[in-house]
PDB file of C-alpha atoms in Angstrom:
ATOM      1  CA  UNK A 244       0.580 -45.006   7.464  1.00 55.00           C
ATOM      2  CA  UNK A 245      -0.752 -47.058   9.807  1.00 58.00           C
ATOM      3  CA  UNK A 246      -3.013 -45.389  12.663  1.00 58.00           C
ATOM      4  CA  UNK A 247      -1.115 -45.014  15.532  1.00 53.00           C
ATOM      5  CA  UNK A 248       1.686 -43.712  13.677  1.00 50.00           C
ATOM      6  CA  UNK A 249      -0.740 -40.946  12.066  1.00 51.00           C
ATOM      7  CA  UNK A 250      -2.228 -40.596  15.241  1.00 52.00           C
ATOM      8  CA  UNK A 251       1.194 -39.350  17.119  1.00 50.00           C
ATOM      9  CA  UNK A 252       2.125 -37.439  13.829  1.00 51.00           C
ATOM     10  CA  UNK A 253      -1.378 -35.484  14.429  1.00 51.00           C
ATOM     11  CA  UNK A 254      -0.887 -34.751  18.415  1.00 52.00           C
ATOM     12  CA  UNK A 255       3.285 -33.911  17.195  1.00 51.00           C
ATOM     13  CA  UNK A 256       1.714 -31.268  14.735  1.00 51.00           C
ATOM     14  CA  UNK A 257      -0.873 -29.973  17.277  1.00 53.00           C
ATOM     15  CA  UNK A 258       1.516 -28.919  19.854  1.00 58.00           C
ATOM     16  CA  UNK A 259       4.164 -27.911  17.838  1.00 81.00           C
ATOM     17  CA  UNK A 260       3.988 -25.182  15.550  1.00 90.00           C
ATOM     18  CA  UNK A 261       6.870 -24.168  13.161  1.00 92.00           C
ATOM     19  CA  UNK A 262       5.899 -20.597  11.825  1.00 93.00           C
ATOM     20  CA  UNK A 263       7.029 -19.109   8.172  1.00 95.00           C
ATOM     21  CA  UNK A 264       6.349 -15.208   7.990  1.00 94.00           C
ATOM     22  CA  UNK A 265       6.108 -13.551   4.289  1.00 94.00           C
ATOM     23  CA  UNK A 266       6.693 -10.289   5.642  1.00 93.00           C
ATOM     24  CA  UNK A 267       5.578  -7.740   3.206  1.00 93.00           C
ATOM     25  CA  UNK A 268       5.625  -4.130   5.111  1.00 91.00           C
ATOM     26  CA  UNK A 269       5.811  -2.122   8.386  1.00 91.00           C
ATOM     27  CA  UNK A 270       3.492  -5.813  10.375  1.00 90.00           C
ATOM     28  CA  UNK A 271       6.929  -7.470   9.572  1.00 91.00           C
ATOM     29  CA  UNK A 272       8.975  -5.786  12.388  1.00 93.00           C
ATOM     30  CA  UNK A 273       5.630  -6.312  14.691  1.00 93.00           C
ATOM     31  CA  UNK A 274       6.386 -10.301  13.800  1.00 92.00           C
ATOM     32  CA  UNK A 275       9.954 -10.222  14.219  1.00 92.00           C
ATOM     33  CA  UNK A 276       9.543  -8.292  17.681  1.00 92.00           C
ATOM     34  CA  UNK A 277       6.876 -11.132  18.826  1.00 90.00           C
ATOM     35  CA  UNK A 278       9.311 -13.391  18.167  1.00 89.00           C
ATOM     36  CA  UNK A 279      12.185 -11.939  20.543  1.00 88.00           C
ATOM     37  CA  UNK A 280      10.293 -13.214  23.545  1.00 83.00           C
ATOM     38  CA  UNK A 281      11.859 -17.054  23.446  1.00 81.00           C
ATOM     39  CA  UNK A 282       9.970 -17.627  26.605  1.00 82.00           C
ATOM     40  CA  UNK A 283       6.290 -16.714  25.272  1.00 82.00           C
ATOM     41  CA  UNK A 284       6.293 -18.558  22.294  1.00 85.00           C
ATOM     42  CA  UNK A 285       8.496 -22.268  23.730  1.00 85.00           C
ATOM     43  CA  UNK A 286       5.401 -22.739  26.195  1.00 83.00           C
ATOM     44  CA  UNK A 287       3.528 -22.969  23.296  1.00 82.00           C
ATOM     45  CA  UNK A 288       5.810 -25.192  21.552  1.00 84.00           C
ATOM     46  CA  UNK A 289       6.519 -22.454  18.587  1.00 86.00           C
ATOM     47  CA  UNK A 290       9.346 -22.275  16.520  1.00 85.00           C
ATOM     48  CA  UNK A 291       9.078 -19.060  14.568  1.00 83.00           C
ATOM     49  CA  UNK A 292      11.451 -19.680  12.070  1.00 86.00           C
ATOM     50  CA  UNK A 293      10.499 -22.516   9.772  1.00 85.00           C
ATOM     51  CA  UNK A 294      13.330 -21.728   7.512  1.00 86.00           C
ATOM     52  CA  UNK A 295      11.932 -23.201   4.476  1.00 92.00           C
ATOM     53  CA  UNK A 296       7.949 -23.416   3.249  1.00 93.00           C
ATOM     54  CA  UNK A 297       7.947 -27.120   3.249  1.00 93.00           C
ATOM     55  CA  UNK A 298       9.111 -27.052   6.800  1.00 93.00           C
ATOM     56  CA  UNK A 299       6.004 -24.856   8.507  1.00 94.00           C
ATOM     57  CA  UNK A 300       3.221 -25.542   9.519  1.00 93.00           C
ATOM     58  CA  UNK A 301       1.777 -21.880   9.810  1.00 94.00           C
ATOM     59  CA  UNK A 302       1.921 -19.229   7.295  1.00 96.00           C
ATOM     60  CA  UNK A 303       1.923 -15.421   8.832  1.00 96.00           C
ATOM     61  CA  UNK A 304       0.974 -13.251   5.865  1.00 97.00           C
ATOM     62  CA  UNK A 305       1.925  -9.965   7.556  1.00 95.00           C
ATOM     63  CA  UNK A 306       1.793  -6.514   5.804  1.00 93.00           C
ATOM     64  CA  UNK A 307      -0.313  -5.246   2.419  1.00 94.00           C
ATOM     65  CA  UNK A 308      -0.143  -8.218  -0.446  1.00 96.00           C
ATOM     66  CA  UNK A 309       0.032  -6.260  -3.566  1.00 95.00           C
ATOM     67  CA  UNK A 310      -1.689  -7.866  -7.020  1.00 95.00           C
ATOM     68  CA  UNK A 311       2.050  -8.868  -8.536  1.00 96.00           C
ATOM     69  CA  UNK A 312       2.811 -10.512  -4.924  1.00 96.00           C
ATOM     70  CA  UNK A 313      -0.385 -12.436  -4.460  1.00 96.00           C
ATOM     71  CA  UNK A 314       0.837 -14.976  -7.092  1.00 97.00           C
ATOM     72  CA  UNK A 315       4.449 -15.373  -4.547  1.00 96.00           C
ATOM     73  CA  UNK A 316       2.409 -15.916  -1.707  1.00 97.00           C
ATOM     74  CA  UNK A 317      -0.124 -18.215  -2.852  1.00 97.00           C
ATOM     75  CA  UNK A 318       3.216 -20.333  -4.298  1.00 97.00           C
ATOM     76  CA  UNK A 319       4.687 -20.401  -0.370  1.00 97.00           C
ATOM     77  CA  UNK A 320       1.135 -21.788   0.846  1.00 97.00           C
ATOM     78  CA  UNK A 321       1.220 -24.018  -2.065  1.00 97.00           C
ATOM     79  CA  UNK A 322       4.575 -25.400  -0.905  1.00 96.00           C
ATOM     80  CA  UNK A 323       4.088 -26.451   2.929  1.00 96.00           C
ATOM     81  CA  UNK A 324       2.913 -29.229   3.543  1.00 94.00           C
ATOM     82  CA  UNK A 325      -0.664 -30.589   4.824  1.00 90.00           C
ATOM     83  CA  UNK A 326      -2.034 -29.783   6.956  1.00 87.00           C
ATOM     84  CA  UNK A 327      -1.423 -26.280   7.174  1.00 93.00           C
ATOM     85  CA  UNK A 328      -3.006 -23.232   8.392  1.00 95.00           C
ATOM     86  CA  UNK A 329      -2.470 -19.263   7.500  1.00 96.00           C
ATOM     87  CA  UNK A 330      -2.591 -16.112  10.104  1.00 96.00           C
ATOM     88  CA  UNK A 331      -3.601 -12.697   8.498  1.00 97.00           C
ATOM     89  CA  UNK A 332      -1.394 -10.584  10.644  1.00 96.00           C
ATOM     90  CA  UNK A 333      -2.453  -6.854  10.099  1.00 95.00           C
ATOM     91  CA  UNK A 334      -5.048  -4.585   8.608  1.00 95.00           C
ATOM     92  CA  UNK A 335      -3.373  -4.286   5.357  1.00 94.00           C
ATOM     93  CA  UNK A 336      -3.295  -8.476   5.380  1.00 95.00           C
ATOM     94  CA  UNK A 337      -6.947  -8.312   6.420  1.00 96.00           C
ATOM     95  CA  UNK A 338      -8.425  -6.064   3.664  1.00 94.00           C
ATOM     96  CA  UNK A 339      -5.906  -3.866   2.362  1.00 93.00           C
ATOM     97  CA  UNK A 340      -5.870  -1.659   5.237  1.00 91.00           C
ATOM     98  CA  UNK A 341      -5.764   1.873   4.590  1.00 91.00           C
ATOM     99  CA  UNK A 342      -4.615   1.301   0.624  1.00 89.00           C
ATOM    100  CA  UNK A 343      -8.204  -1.068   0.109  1.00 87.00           C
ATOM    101  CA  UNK A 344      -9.005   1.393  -2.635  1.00 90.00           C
ATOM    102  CA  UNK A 345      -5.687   1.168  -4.466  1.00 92.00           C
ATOM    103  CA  UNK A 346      -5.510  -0.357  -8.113  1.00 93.00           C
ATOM    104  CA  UNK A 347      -2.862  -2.376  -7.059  1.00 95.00           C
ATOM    105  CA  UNK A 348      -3.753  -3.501  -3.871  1.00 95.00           C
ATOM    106  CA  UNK A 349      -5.541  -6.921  -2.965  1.00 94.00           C
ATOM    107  CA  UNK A 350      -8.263  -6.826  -0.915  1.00 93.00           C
ATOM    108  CA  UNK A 351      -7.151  -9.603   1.380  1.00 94.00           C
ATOM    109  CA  UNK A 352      -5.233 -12.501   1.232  1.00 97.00           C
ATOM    110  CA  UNK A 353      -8.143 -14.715   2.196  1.00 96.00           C
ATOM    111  CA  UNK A 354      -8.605 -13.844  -1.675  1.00 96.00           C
ATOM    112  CA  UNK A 355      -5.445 -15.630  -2.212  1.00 96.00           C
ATOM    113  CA  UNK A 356      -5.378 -18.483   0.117  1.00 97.00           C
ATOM    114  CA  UNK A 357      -8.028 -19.873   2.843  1.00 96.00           C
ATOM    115  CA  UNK A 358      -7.255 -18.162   6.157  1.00 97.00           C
ATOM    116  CA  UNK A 359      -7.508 -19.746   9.816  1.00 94.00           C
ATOM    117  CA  UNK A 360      -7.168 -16.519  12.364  1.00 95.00           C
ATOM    118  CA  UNK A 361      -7.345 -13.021  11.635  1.00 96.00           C
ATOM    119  CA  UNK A 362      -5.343 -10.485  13.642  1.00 96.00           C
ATOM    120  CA  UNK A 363      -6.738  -6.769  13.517  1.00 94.00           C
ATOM    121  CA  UNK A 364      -4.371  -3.755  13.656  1.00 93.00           C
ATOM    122  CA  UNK A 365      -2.288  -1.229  12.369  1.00 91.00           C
ATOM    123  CA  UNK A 366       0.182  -2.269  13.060  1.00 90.00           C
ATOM    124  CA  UNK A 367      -0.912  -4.908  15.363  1.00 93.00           C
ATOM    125  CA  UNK A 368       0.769  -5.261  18.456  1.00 93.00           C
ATOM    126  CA  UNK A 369       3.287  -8.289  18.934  1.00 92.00           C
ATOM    127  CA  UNK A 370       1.251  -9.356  21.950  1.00 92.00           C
ATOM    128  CA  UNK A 371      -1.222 -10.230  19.693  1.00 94.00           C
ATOM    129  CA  UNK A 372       0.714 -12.380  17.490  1.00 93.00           C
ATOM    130  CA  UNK A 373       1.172 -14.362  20.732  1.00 92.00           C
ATOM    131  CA  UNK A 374      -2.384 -14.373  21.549  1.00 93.00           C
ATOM    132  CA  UNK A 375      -3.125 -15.384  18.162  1.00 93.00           C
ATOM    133  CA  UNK A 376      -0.991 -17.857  18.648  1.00 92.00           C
ATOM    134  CA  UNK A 377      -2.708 -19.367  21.441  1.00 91.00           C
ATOM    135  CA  UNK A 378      -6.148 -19.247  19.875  1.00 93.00           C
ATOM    136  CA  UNK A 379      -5.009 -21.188  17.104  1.00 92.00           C
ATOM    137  CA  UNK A 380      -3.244 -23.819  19.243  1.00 89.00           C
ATOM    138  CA  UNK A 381      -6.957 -24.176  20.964  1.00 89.00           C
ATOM    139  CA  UNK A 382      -8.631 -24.279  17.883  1.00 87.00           C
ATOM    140  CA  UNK A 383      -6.308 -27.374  16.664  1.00 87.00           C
ATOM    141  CA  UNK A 384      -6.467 -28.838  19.792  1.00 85.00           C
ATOM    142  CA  UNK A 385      -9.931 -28.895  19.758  1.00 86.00           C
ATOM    143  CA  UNK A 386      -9.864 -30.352  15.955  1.00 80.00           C
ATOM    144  CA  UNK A 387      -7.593 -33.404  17.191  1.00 77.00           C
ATOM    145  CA  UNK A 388     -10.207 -34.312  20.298  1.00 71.00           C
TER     146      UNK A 388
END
């Protein structure tokens, strides 16, 4: 690919964000009521429904990954394409949130898979998805400069 062609496909990518949640518990319905807001996230240039993995370009791990899901989730990052970037969207996505010190718990998906933004909360407000959001379309924005 030549580099004005890899150039636009960079700025494309930057400003337009296609989102794939793997909604695991109760942060879930906090993701799917950020999303309800069309106007929030299309100023942004965010499509929250990416459909498939190899369509997104951000993965939103929301809700407590469990040791026999961890191997399903790192399989969706594994699928999108480069370059991609992951959103731990709740406590429980964090560090286990209040089940840290179960057996069968893992103690964060950035255990899993390298993660770009963190979101605190139980369950985090959908607000903050959006203002997540926005942080991480600065942060690539200022990558691409």
């Amino acid at each position: 690919m030549n580099e004005p062609v890899r150039t636009t496909v960079n700025v494309g990518s930057t400003y337009s964000l296609w989102l794939f949640d793997v909604g695991l518990a109760c942060c879930a319905v906090e993701f799917v009521a950020a999303t309800l807001d069309p106007a929030a996230l299309d100023e942004m240039g965010v499509q929250p429904f990416a459909g498939t993995p190899s369509r997104a370009d951000v993965l939103v791990v929301s809700g407590t990954v469990t040791d026999k899901m961890a191997p399903a989730v790192r399989r969706v990052y594994e699928q999108m394409p480069e370059s991609r970037h992951v959103i731990s969207f709740g406590s429980c996505a964090n560090s286990g949130g209040p089940y840290w010190d179960s057996y069968s718990v893992t103690k964060g998906v950035d255990t899993i898979v390298p993660v770009d933004l963190y979101i605190p909360g139980c369950p985090p407000r959908p607000e903050t998805l959006v203002d997540g959001l926005r942080r991480l379309d600065a942060l690539l924005a200022q990558r691409s400069a």
